[in-house]
XYZ file of C-alpha atoms in Angstrom:
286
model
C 20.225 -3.669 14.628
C 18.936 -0.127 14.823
C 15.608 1.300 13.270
C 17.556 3.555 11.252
C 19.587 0.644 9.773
C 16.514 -0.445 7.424
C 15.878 1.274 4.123
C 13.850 0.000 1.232
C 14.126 0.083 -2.567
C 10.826 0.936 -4.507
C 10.340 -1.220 -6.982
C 9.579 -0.159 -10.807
C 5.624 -0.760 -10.020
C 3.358 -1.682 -7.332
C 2.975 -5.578 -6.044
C -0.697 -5.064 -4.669
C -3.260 -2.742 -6.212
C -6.535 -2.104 -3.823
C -9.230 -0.787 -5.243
C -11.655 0.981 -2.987
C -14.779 -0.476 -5.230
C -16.820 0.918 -1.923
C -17.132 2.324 1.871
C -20.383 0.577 2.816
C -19.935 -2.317 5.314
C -22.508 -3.978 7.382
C -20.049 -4.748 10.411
C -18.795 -1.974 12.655
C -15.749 -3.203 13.489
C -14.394 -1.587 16.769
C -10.666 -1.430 14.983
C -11.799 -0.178 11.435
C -10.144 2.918 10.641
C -13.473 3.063 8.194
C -14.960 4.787 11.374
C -12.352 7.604 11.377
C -13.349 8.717 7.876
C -16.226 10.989 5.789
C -14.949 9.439 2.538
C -18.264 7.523 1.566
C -18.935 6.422 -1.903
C -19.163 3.520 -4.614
C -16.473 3.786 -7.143
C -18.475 4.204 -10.781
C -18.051 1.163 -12.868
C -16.653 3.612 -16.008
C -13.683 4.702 -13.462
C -13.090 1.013 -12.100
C -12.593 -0.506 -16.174
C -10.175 2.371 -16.538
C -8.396 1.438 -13.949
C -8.256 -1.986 -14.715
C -7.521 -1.191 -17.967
C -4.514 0.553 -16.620
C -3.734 -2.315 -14.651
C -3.872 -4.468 -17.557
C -1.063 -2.718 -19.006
C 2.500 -2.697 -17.009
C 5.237 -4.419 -17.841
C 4.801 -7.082 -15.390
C 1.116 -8.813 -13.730
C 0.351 -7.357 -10.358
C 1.008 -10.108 -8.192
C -2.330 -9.458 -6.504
C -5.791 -7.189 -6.682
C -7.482 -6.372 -3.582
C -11.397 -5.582 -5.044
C -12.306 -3.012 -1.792
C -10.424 -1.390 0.514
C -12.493 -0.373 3.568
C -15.996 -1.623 2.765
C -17.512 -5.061 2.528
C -17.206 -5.846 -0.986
C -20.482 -8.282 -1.252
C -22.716 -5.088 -0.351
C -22.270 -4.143 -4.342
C -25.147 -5.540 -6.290
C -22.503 -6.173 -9.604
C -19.416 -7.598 -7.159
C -19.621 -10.856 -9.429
C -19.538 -8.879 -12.531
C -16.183 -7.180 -11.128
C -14.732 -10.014 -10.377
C -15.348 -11.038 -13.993
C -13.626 -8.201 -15.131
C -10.271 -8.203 -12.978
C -10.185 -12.224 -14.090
C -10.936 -11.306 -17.806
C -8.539 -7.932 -18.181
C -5.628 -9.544 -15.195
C -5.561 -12.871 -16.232
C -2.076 -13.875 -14.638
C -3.136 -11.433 -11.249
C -4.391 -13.528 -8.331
C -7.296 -11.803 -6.717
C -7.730 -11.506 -2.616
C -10.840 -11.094 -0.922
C -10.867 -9.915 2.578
C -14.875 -10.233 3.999
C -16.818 -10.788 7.325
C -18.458 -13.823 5.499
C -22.082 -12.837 6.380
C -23.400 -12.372 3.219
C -22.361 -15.609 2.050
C -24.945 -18.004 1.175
C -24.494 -21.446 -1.372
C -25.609 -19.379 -4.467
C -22.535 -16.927 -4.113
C -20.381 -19.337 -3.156
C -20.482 -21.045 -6.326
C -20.241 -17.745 -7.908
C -17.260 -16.814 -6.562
C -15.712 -20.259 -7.193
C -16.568 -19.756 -10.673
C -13.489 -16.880 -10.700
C -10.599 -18.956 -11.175
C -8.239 -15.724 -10.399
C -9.259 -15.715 -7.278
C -6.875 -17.129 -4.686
C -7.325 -16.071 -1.141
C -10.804 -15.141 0.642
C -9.438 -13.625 3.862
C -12.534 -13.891 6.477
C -12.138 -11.214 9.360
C -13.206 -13.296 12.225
C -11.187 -11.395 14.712
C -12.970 -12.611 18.486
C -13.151 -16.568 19.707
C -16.194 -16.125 22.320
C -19.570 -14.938 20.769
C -19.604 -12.219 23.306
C -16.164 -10.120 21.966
C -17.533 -11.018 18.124
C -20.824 -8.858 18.716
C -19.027 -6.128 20.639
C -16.320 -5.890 18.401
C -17.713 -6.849 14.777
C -21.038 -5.437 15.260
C -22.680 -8.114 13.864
C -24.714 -11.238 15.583
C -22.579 -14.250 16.549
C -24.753 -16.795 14.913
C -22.039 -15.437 11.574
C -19.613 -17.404 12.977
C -21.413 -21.031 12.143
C -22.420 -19.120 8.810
C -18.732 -18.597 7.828
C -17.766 -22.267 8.584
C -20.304 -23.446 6.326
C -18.733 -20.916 3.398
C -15.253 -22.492 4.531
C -16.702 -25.780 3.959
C -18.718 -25.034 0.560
C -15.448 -23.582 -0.848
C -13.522 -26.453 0.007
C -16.013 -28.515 -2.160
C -15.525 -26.310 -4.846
C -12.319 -24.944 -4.889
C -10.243 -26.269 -2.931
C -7.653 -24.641 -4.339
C -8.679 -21.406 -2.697
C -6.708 -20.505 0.062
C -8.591 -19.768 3.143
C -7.398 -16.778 6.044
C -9.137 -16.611 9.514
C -7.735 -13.365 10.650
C -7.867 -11.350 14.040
C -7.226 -7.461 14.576
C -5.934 -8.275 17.525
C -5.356 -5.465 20.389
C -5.477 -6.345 24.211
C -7.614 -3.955 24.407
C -10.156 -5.687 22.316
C -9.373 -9.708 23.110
C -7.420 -11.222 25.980
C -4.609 -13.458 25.415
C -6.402 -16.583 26.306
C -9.125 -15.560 23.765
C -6.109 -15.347 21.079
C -5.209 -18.666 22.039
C -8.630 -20.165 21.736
C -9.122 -18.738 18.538
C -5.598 -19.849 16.777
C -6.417 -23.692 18.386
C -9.631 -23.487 17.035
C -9.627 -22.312 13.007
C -6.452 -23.671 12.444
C -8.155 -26.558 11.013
C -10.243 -24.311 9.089
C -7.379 -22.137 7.611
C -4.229 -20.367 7.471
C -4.792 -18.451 10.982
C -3.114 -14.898 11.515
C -3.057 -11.853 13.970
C -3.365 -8.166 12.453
C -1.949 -5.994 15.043
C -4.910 -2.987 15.129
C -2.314 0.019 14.388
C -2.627 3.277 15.779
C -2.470 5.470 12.873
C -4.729 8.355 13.465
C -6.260 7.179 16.394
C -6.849 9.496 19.277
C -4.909 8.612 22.382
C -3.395 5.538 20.767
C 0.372 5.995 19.481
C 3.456 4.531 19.965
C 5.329 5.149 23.394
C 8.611 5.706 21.425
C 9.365 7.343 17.851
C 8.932 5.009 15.257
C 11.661 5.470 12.430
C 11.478 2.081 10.155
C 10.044 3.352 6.541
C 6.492 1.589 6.440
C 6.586 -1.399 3.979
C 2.949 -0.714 2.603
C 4.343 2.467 0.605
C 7.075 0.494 -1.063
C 4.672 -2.353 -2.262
C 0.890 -0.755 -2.075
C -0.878 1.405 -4.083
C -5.262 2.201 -3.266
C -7.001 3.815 -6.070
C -10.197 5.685 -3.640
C -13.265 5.317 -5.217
C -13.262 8.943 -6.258
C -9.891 7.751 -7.772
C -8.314 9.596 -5.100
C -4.422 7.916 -4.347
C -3.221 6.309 -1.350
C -0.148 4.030 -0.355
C -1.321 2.969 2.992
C -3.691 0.574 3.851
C -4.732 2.359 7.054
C -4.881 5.901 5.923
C -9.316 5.469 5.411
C -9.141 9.232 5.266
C -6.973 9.821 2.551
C -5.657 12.279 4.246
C -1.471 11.889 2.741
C -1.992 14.226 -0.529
C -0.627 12.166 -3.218
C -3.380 13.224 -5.631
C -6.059 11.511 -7.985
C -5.349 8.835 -10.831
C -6.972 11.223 -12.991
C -4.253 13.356 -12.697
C -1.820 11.271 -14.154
C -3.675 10.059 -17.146
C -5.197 6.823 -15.821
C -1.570 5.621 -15.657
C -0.417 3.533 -13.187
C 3.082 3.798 -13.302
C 3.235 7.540 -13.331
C 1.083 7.371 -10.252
C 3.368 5.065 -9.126
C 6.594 7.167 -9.109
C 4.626 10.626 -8.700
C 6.562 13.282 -6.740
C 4.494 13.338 -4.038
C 4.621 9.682 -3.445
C 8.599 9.533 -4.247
C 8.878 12.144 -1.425
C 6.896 10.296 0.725
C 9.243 6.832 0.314
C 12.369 9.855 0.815
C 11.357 11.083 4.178
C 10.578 7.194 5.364
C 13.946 5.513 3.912
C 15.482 9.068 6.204
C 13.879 8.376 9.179
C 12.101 11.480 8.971
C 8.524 9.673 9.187
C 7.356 11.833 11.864
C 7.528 15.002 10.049
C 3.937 13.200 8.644
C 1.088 13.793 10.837
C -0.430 10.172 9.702
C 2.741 8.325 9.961
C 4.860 9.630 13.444
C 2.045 8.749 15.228
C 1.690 4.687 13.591
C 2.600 1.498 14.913
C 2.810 -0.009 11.323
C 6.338 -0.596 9.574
């Protein structure tokens, strides 16, 4: 099979919705494409109803809701009250959590088991030795025993809750043996899986060879910035593909969804033509 052989249909509305609810993290993760970005906000709570709101009305339920894009969602004071309000307006929409678990602590762990939309907390681990987790997370390693006490509360609680250990993984980050540690290890935690840490926008990292599959993410994704600024990729922290702003098309979803710019976008992927975008000829991500 060739790379120009695959092609993709979009489908009459987005799968995933992210909502960039905010940019401030406490980890420094040395893959976050947060660092390549100025874009630093909170998304006002009158703009994140409307989107829900919007959200609340396609044909179908988004088959999941992503509460933050880029940021640590548990540095917002009201992140329990959002998660009230995706449960209450997107009843039938499972809600995903990706986090670096060190917030955590047994009072917001039963909080967050009290959402029963939520479905999947996705803890970025991403380094087996304590050494690679404080040089690449930017946070102390004494998180690590913190998250396996969260794993263990939300067992108890909801055990329903499906639980992610995930690594960015790069060789440039973690050796292969550490990638093997870490898989034997949280296995028995969780559903264990590698990220590979893409090289969109990153100085002197791109692919040795043109990459010409379309990228899935625009097919599937949408990310509503905090600003309400529009994105299809989950690694463009910049914003920098104009699609436009929510605003623009009426707080509608769908509109947004099939918007010119974004259509044309999806076009020049499904031709192979990816590299006539500066974000996307130089990613690793299809």
């Amino acid at each position: 099979m060739k790379q120009t052989d695959i092609q993709y249909e979009c489908p009459l509305q987005p799968r995933q919705l992210r909502i960039d609810s905010t940019t401030v993290c406490n980890a420094r993760c040395l893959s976050c494409h947060r660092s390549l970005s100025k874009r630093h906000g909170e998304m006002p709570t009158e703009l994140l109803l409307k989107v829900l709101d919007t959200a609340s009305k396609l044909p179908q339920p988004l088959t999941e809701i992503i509460p933050v894009n880029y940021g640590e969602f548990m540095c917002r004071k009201d992140w329990l009250w959002i998660l009230q309000q995706i449960a209450m307006k997107l009843p039938k929409t499972q809600i995903v959590l990706p986090t670096n678990g060190s917030l955590f602590d047994r009072e917001s762990i039963e909080q967050l088991c009290s959402i029963h939309t939520l479905k999947i907390i996705n803890f970025s681990v991403n380094a087996f030795f304590d050494e690679t987790y404080e040089q690449f997370m930017g946070l102390p390693a004494s998180n690590i025993k913190n998250i396996r006490k969260a794993i263990n509360l939300i067992k108890l609680f909801r055990p329903d809750i499906l639980i992610w250990i995930s690594m960015v993984a790069d060789p440039v980050y973690q050796t292969d043996r550490e990638k093997e540690l870490f898989k034997t290890y949280w296995q028995e935690w969780g559903l264990v899986w590698f990220l590979s840490a893409s090289s969109a926008g990153r100085d002197g990292k791109s692919p040795c060879h043109p990459v010409k599959v379309p990228c899935r993410s625009i097919f599937s994704d949408l990310v509503v910035g905090y600003d309400g600024k529009l994105s299809s990729c989950c690694w463009d922290s910049r914003f920098s593909i104009d699609l436009g702003f929510l605003q623009d098309y009426g707080m509608d979803i769908l509109k947004a969804w099939r918007n010119e710019k974004i259509t044309r976008l999806r076009q020049l992927h499904n031709e192979h033509r990816r590299d006539e975008v500066e974000l996307c000829k130089g990613c690793t991500s299809a």
